[in-house]
Coordinates of C-alpha atoms in Angstrom, one line a residue:
M379 CA 11.8 20.2 -38.9
P380 CA 15.5 20.9 -38.3
E381 CA 17.0 18.9 -35.4
L382 CA 18.2 22.1 -33.7
V383 CA 14.6 23.4 -33.5
V384 CA 13.3 20.1 -32.2
T385 CA 15.9 20.1 -29.5
A386 CA 15.1 23.6 -28.5
L387 CA 11.3 22.8 -28.3
L388 CA 12.0 19.7 -26.1
A389 CA 14.5 21.4 -23.8
P390 CA 11.9 22.8 -21.3
S391 CA 10.1 19.4 -21.0
R392 CA 13.4 17.6 -20.4
L393 CA 14.5 20.2 -17.8
T394 CA 11.1 19.9 -16.1
L395 CA 11.4 16.1 -16.0
K396 CA 15.0 16.3 -14.6
L397 CA 13.8 18.7 -11.9
L398 CA 10.8 16.5 -11.1
R399 CA 13.1 13.4 -10.7
A400 CA 15.6 15.4 -8.5
F401 CA 12.7 16.5 -6.3
M402 CA 11.4 12.9 -6.1
W403 CA 14.8 11.5 -5.1
S404 CA 15.2 14.1 -2.4
L405 CA 11.8 13.1 -1.0
V406 CA 12.7 9.4 -1.3
F407 CA 16.0 9.7 0.6
S408 CA 14.5 12.0 3.2
A409 CA 11.8 9.4 3.8
A410 CA 14.5 6.6 3.8
L411 CA 16.4 8.3 6.5
L412 CA 13.3 8.8 8.6
A413 CA 12.3 5.1 8.1
A414 CA 15.9 4.0 9.0
A415 CA 15.6 5.9 12.3
V416 CA 12.2 4.2 13.1
Y417 CA 13.2 0.7 12.1
G418 CA 16.6 1.2 13.8
C419 CA 14.7 1.8 17.0
I420 CA 12.5 -1.3 16.4
A421 CA 15.5 -3.5 15.7
L422 CA 17.4 -2.2 18.8
T423 CA 14.4 -2.9 20.9
H424 CA 14.3 -6.5 19.7
V425 CA 18.0 -6.9 20.6
L426 CA 17.5 -5.4 24.1
C427 CA 14.5 -7.6 24.7
R428 CA 16.3 -10.7 23.5
P429 CA 20.0 -10.1 24.3
R430 CA 20.9 -13.8 23.8
R431 CA 20.1 -13.6 20.1
G432 CA 22.7 -10.9 19.6
C433 CA 22.9 -8.3 16.8
C434 CA 23.3 -10.6 13.9
G435 CA 21.2 -13.2 12.3
R436 CA 22.0 -16.9 12.9
P437 CA 22.8 -18.7 9.6
R438 CA 20.7 -21.9 9.4
R439 CA 22.8 -25.0 8.6
T440 CA 20.1 -27.3 7.3
P441 CA 16.9 -26.5 5.5
P442 CA 13.6 -27.5 7.3
A443 CA 12.1 -30.8 6.2
C444 CA 9.0 -29.1 4.8
L445 CA 11.0 -27.6 1.9
S446 CA 11.7 -31.1 0.6
N447 CA 8.1 -32.5 0.9
P448 CA 7.8 -34.7 -2.1
T449 CA 4.0 -34.2 -2.4
L450 CA 4.6 -30.6 -3.4
G451 CA 6.5 -31.5 -6.6
E452 CA 10.0 -32.0 -8.1
H453 CA 12.8 -29.6 -7.5
C454 CA 14.4 -28.4 -10.7
F455 CA 16.7 -25.8 -12.2
L456 CA 16.3 -23.9 -15.5
T457 CA 19.2 -22.0 -17.2
L458 CA 17.7 -18.8 -18.7
K459 CA 18.5 -18.1 -22.3
S460 CA 18.9 -14.4 -22.0
S461 CA 21.1 -14.1 -18.9
G462 CA 22.5 -17.5 -18.3
L463 CA 21.3 -17.4 -14.7
R464 CA 19.9 -20.6 -13.1
L465 CA 16.5 -20.4 -11.4
H466 CA 15.1 -22.9 -9.0
Y467 CA 11.5 -24.1 -9.3
V468 CA 9.2 -26.7 -8.0
S469 CA 7.1 -28.5 -10.6
A470 CA 4.2 -30.9 -10.5
G471 CA 1.5 -32.2 -12.8
R472 CA 3.5 -32.0 -16.1
G473 CA 1.3 -33.2 -18.9
N474 CA -2.0 -32.7 -16.9
G475 CA -2.9 -29.4 -18.6
P476 CA -1.8 -25.8 -19.3
L477 CA 1.2 -24.2 -17.5
M478 CA 0.3 -22.4 -14.3
L479 CA 3.3 -20.3 -13.2
F480 CA 3.5 -18.9 -9.7
L481 CA 5.4 -15.8 -8.7
H482 CA 6.0 -15.1 -5.0
G483 CA 6.5 -11.9 -3.0
F484 CA 8.7 -10.7 -0.2
P485 CA 9.7 -12.0 2.3
E486 CA 8.7 -15.4 0.7
N487 CA 9.8 -18.0 -1.8
W488 CA 8.3 -20.8 -3.8
F489 CA 7.0 -22.4 -0.6
S490 CA 4.4 -19.7 -0.2
W491 CA 2.4 -21.5 -3.0
R492 CA 2.3 -24.9 -1.2
Y493 CA -1.5 -25.0 -1.0
Q494 CA -1.9 -24.1 -4.7
L495 CA 0.6 -26.7 -5.8
W496 CA -1.4 -29.4 -4.0
E497 CA -4.7 -28.0 -5.3
F498 CA -4.1 -27.5 -9.0
Q499 CA -1.5 -30.2 -10.0
S500 CA -4.3 -32.6 -11.1
R501 CA -5.4 -30.3 -14.0
F502 CA -2.4 -28.1 -14.6
H503 CA 1.3 -28.2 -14.9
V504 CA 2.0 -26.1 -11.8
V505 CA 5.4 -24.4 -11.4
A506 CA 6.4 -22.3 -8.4
L507 CA 9.5 -20.3 -9.1
D508 CA 12.2 -18.9 -6.9
L509 CA 12.7 -15.5 -8.4
R510 CA 16.1 -14.2 -9.2
G511 CA 18.0 -13.5 -6.0
Y512 CA 15.8 -15.8 -3.9
G513 CA 16.5 -19.2 -2.4
P514 CA 18.7 -21.5 -4.5
S515 CA 18.2 -19.4 -7.6
D516 CA 21.2 -17.4 -8.8
A517 CA 21.6 -14.1 -7.0
P518 CA 23.8 -11.4 -8.7
R519 CA 25.0 -8.8 -6.2
D520 CA 24.7 -5.7 -8.5
V521 CA 21.6 -3.6 -8.0
D522 CA 21.3 -3.1 -11.7
C523 CA 20.7 -6.8 -12.1
Y524 CA 17.2 -6.4 -10.6
T525 CA 15.6 -4.0 -12.9
I526 CA 11.9 -4.6 -13.9
D527 CA 13.0 -5.2 -17.5
L528 CA 15.4 -8.0 -16.6
L529 CA 13.0 -9.6 -14.2
M530 CA 10.3 -9.6 -16.9
T531 CA 12.8 -11.2 -19.3
D532 CA 13.4 -13.9 -16.7
I533 CA 9.6 -14.8 -16.7
Q534 CA 9.6 -14.9 -20.5
D535 CA 12.6 -17.2 -20.5
V536 CA 11.0 -19.5 -17.9
I537 CA 7.8 -19.9 -19.9
L538 CA 9.6 -20.6 -23.2
G539 CA 12.3 -22.6 -21.5
L540 CA 9.6 -25.0 -20.1
G541 CA 8.3 -25.6 -23.6
Y542 CA 5.2 -23.4 -23.5
S543 CA 4.0 -20.5 -25.6
K544 CA 1.7 -19.1 -22.9
C545 CA 0.7 -19.6 -19.3
I546 CA -1.7 -18.8 -16.5
L547 CA 0.2 -16.4 -14.4
V548 CA -0.6 -16.5 -10.6
A549 CA 1.2 -13.9 -8.5
H550 CA 1.3 -12.3 -5.1
D551 CA 2.8 -9.1 -3.7
W552 CA 6.1 -8.4 -5.6
G553 CA 5.3 -11.2 -8.0
G554 CA 2.1 -9.5 -8.7
L555 CA 3.8 -6.3 -9.6
L556 CA 6.0 -8.2 -12.0
A557 CA 3.0 -10.0 -13.5
W558 CA 1.1 -6.8 -14.1
N559 CA 4.1 -5.4 -16.1
F560 CA 4.6 -8.7 -17.9
S561 CA 1.0 -8.8 -19.1
I562 CA 1.5 -5.3 -20.6
Y563 CA 4.7 -6.0 -22.4
Y564 CA 4.3 -9.7 -23.2
P565 CA 0.6 -10.1 -23.7
S566 CA 0.8 -13.1 -26.0
L567 CA 2.5 -15.2 -23.3
V568 CA -0.3 -14.7 -20.7
E569 CA -3.6 -16.4 -21.2
R570 CA -5.1 -15.5 -17.8
M571 CA -3.8 -13.9 -14.7
V572 CA -4.6 -14.3 -11.0
I573 CA -3.2 -11.4 -9.0
V574 CA -3.3 -11.3 -5.2
S575 CA -2.6 -8.2 -3.1
A576 CA -0.7 -6.2 -5.8
A577 CA -1.2 -3.2 -8.0
P578 CA 0.4 -2.2 -11.3
M579 CA 3.3 0.2 -10.7
S580 CA 1.7 3.2 -12.5
V581 CA -1.6 2.7 -10.5
Y582 CA 0.3 2.4 -7.2
Q583 CA 2.4 5.5 -8.1
D584 CA -0.7 7.7 -8.9
Y585 CA -2.7 6.4 -6.0
S586 CA 0.0 6.9 -3.4
V587 CA 0.6 10.5 -4.5
R588 CA -3.1 11.2 -3.8
H589 CA -3.6 9.2 -0.7
I590 CA -1.2 9.8 2.2
G591 CA -2.5 6.7 4.0
Q592 CA -1.1 4.4 1.3
F593 CA 2.1 6.4 1.4
L594 CA 2.5 5.7 5.1
R595 CA 1.6 2.0 4.8
S596 CA 4.5 1.7 2.4
N597 CA 7.1 3.2 4.7
Y598 CA 9.4 0.1 4.5
I599 CA 9.9 0.7 0.8
F600 CA 11.9 3.9 1.6
L601 CA 14.1 2.1 4.1
F602 CA 15.0 -0.5 1.5
Q603 CA 16.4 2.3 -0.8
L604 CA 19.4 2.5 1.4
P605 CA 22.5 0.3 0.9
W606 CA 23.5 -2.4 3.4
L607 CA 21.6 -0.9 6.4
P608 CA 18.2 -2.7 5.6
E609 CA 20.0 -6.1 5.5
K610 CA 21.6 -5.3 8.9
L611 CA 18.3 -4.2 10.5
L612 CA 16.3 -7.1 9.2
S613 CA 18.8 -9.6 10.4
M614 CA 19.2 -8.2 13.9
S615 CA 18.0 -10.4 16.8
D616 CA 17.9 -13.4 14.6
F617 CA 15.7 -11.8 11.9
Q618 CA 13.1 -10.7 14.4
I619 CA 11.6 -8.0 12.1
L620 CA 11.0 -10.7 9.4
K621 CA 9.6 -13.1 12.0
S622 CA 7.2 -10.5 13.3
T623 CA 6.1 -9.6 9.7
L624 CA 5.2 -13.3 9.0
T625 CA 3.8 -14.3 12.4
H626 CA 2.1 -11.2 13.8
R627 CA -1.2 -12.0 15.4
K628 CA -3.2 -9.5 13.2
R629 CA -0.9 -8.8 10.3
G630 CA 0.9 -12.0 9.8
I631 CA 0.2 -15.5 8.3
P632 CA -2.3 -17.3 10.6
H633 CA -1.3 -20.7 12.0
L634 CA 2.2 -20.6 10.5
T635 CA 4.1 -23.4 12.1
P636 CA 7.8 -23.0 13.3
S637 CA 8.9 -25.3 10.5
E638 CA 7.1 -23.2 7.9
L639 CA 8.5 -20.0 9.3
E640 CA 12.0 -21.5 8.9
A641 CA 11.2 -22.4 5.3
F642 CA 11.2 -18.6 4.6
L643 CA 14.1 -17.7 6.9
Y644 CA 16.5 -20.4 5.9
H645 CA 17.7 -18.8 2.6
F646 CA 17.5 -15.2 4.0
S647 CA 19.9 -16.3 6.8
Q648 CA 22.6 -17.4 4.3
P649 CA 25.4 -14.9 3.5
S650 CA 24.0 -12.0 1.4
G651 CA 20.6 -13.8 1.4
L652 CA 18.7 -10.6 1.8
T653 CA 20.6 -8.4 -0.7
G654 CA 19.0 -9.8 -3.9
P655 CA 15.4 -9.5 -2.6
L656 CA 16.0 -6.0 -1.3
N657 CA 17.6 -5.0 -4.7
Y658 CA 14.1 -5.3 -6.2
Y659 CA 13.0 -2.4 -4.1
R660 CA 16.1 -0.4 -4.9
N661 CA 15.0 -0.3 -8.5
L662 CA 11.4 0.8 -7.8
F663 CA 11.9 4.5 -8.5
R664 CA 14.2 4.1 -11.5
N665 CA 11.6 4.9 -14.1
F666 CA 9.5 7.5 -12.2
P667 CA 7.2 9.1 -13.2
L668 CA 5.3 6.3 -15.0
E669 CA 2.7 6.9 -17.7
P670 CA -0.8 5.3 -17.2
Q671 CA -1.2 2.1 -19.0
E672 CA -4.3 0.3 -20.2
L673 CA -4.8 -3.3 -18.8
A674 CA -6.4 -5.9 -21.1
T675 CA -5.4 -9.4 -19.9
P676 CA -8.3 -11.3 -18.4
T677 CA -7.6 -11.1 -14.7
L678 CA -8.9 -12.4 -11.4
L679 CA -7.9 -9.9 -8.6
L680 CA -8.1 -11.0 -5.0
W681 CA -7.7 -8.4 -2.2
G682 CA -7.8 -8.6 1.6
E683 CA -10.2 -6.2 3.3
K684 CA -7.7 -6.0 6.2
D685 CA -4.5 -5.8 4.2
P686 CA -2.1 -3.7 6.3
Y687 CA 0.1 -2.8 3.4
F688 CA -2.4 -1.9 0.6
E689 CA -5.6 0.2 0.8
Q690 CA -8.9 -1.1 -0.6
G691 CA -9.1 2.0 -2.8
L692 CA -6.4 0.6 -5.0
V693 CA -8.9 -2.0 -6.3
G694 CA -11.1 0.8 -7.7
A695 CA -8.0 2.5 -9.2
I696 CA -7.0 -0.8 -10.9
S697 CA -10.5 -1.3 -12.3
S698 CA -10.5 2.2 -13.9
R699 CA -7.5 1.2 -16.0
F700 CA -9.0 -2.0 -17.4
V701 CA -10.7 -2.7 -20.7
P702 CA -14.3 -3.3 -19.7
G703 CA -15.2 -7.0 -19.0
R704 CA -11.6 -8.1 -18.5
L705 CA -11.3 -7.8 -14.7
E706 CA -13.0 -9.9 -12.0
A707 CA -12.2 -8.4 -8.6
H708 CA -13.1 -9.7 -5.1
I709 CA -12.4 -8.1 -1.7
L710 CA -12.3 -10.8 0.9
P711 CA -13.9 -9.7 4.2
G712 CA -11.7 -9.8 7.3
V713 CA -8.7 -11.1 5.3
G714 CA -5.2 -9.7 5.4
H715 CA -2.3 -9.6 2.9
W716 CA -1.2 -13.3 2.8
I717 CA -4.3 -14.8 1.0
P718 CA -2.6 -17.8 -0.7
Q719 CA -1.5 -19.0 2.7
S720 CA -4.2 -17.6 5.1
N721 CA -7.3 -18.3 2.9
P722 CA -6.3 -20.9 0.3
E723 CA -9.8 -22.5 0.2
E724 CA -11.5 -19.2 -0.8
M725 CA -8.7 -18.4 -3.3
H726 CA -9.1 -21.9 -4.9
E727 CA -12.8 -21.5 -5.2
Y728 CA -12.5 -18.2 -7.1
M729 CA -9.7 -19.6 -9.3
W730 CA -11.5 -22.8 -10.3
A731 CA -14.6 -20.7 -11.3
F732 CA -12.4 -18.2 -13.2
L733 CA -10.5 -20.9 -15.1
R734 CA -13.4 -23.3 -15.7
D735 CA -13.8 -22.6 -19.4
L736 CA -10.2 -23.4 -20.1
L737 CA -10.7 -26.9 -18.8
D738 CA -14.0 -27.7 -20.6

């Protein structure tokens, strides 16, 4: 078929897609402005209630001692083959078994996996990564340095750079989103997955369009589309919004100590410490709309019944995309979003059962 005819036939579809994307971006930025007004009021309230803290975050001079706890593992850096970036990770149990690679969410870092590092280092080589832009890992400033494709390449380079041909991928929140994508595009590198409180991007997209409740739960995502303002709001009153997120009586991490809280705030408090992590969100809508994708990697999915950020209905939506027999899903009663830290014993019990045949 002549090229001119093909171009003419495709023109209506291309125009429709461009119009759809333009409409989507108009909705996103309208929601972003509304979210900015709401979070601006919240941040201002924090400043007025705690005037001594001021409008800016206080840079921490020294990291809390818990970040250097030797029982958690050895602190290392790996230079990535594809980008040349250096990523920080904590490693324990090398030589004890297969690679178990942990990917954290926001606003966290490698320390969110402390309970799992203790639990699994006797039978696995456990590696908790600081993703690109987080902690001591390199943090490019450009938004385009945080696309999903580049982040997946980082994971590939880490697995191969550590000397392995595959791994057990354990991920939470943003790390879970990356893990879902990684298992689709690099299936040979993932033997098993354990996903906590995260949905594949295409599932999340389709579900949110149909369920206004999930759309509202994700309001912060729209704020994070804006330049510089989210960094300012999150840092006001010495990072009070982040503190509230992590320590809230109902929605936060139960029994988080002041030192553990500082383990998360320390790197965010450094100059431009929030920009890299927020750039993940600024790339979320880059490839909208997404096509549905079949999921086939054997996966253990753990979900909190009381998760304030993700509805339970997402579990059923995820299950509908799976090859039969490849997904084991559990909804933990009365549990929130931060399962690796709030309910490590339950998580470990499910993980040992799920991975038992790999150790026999």
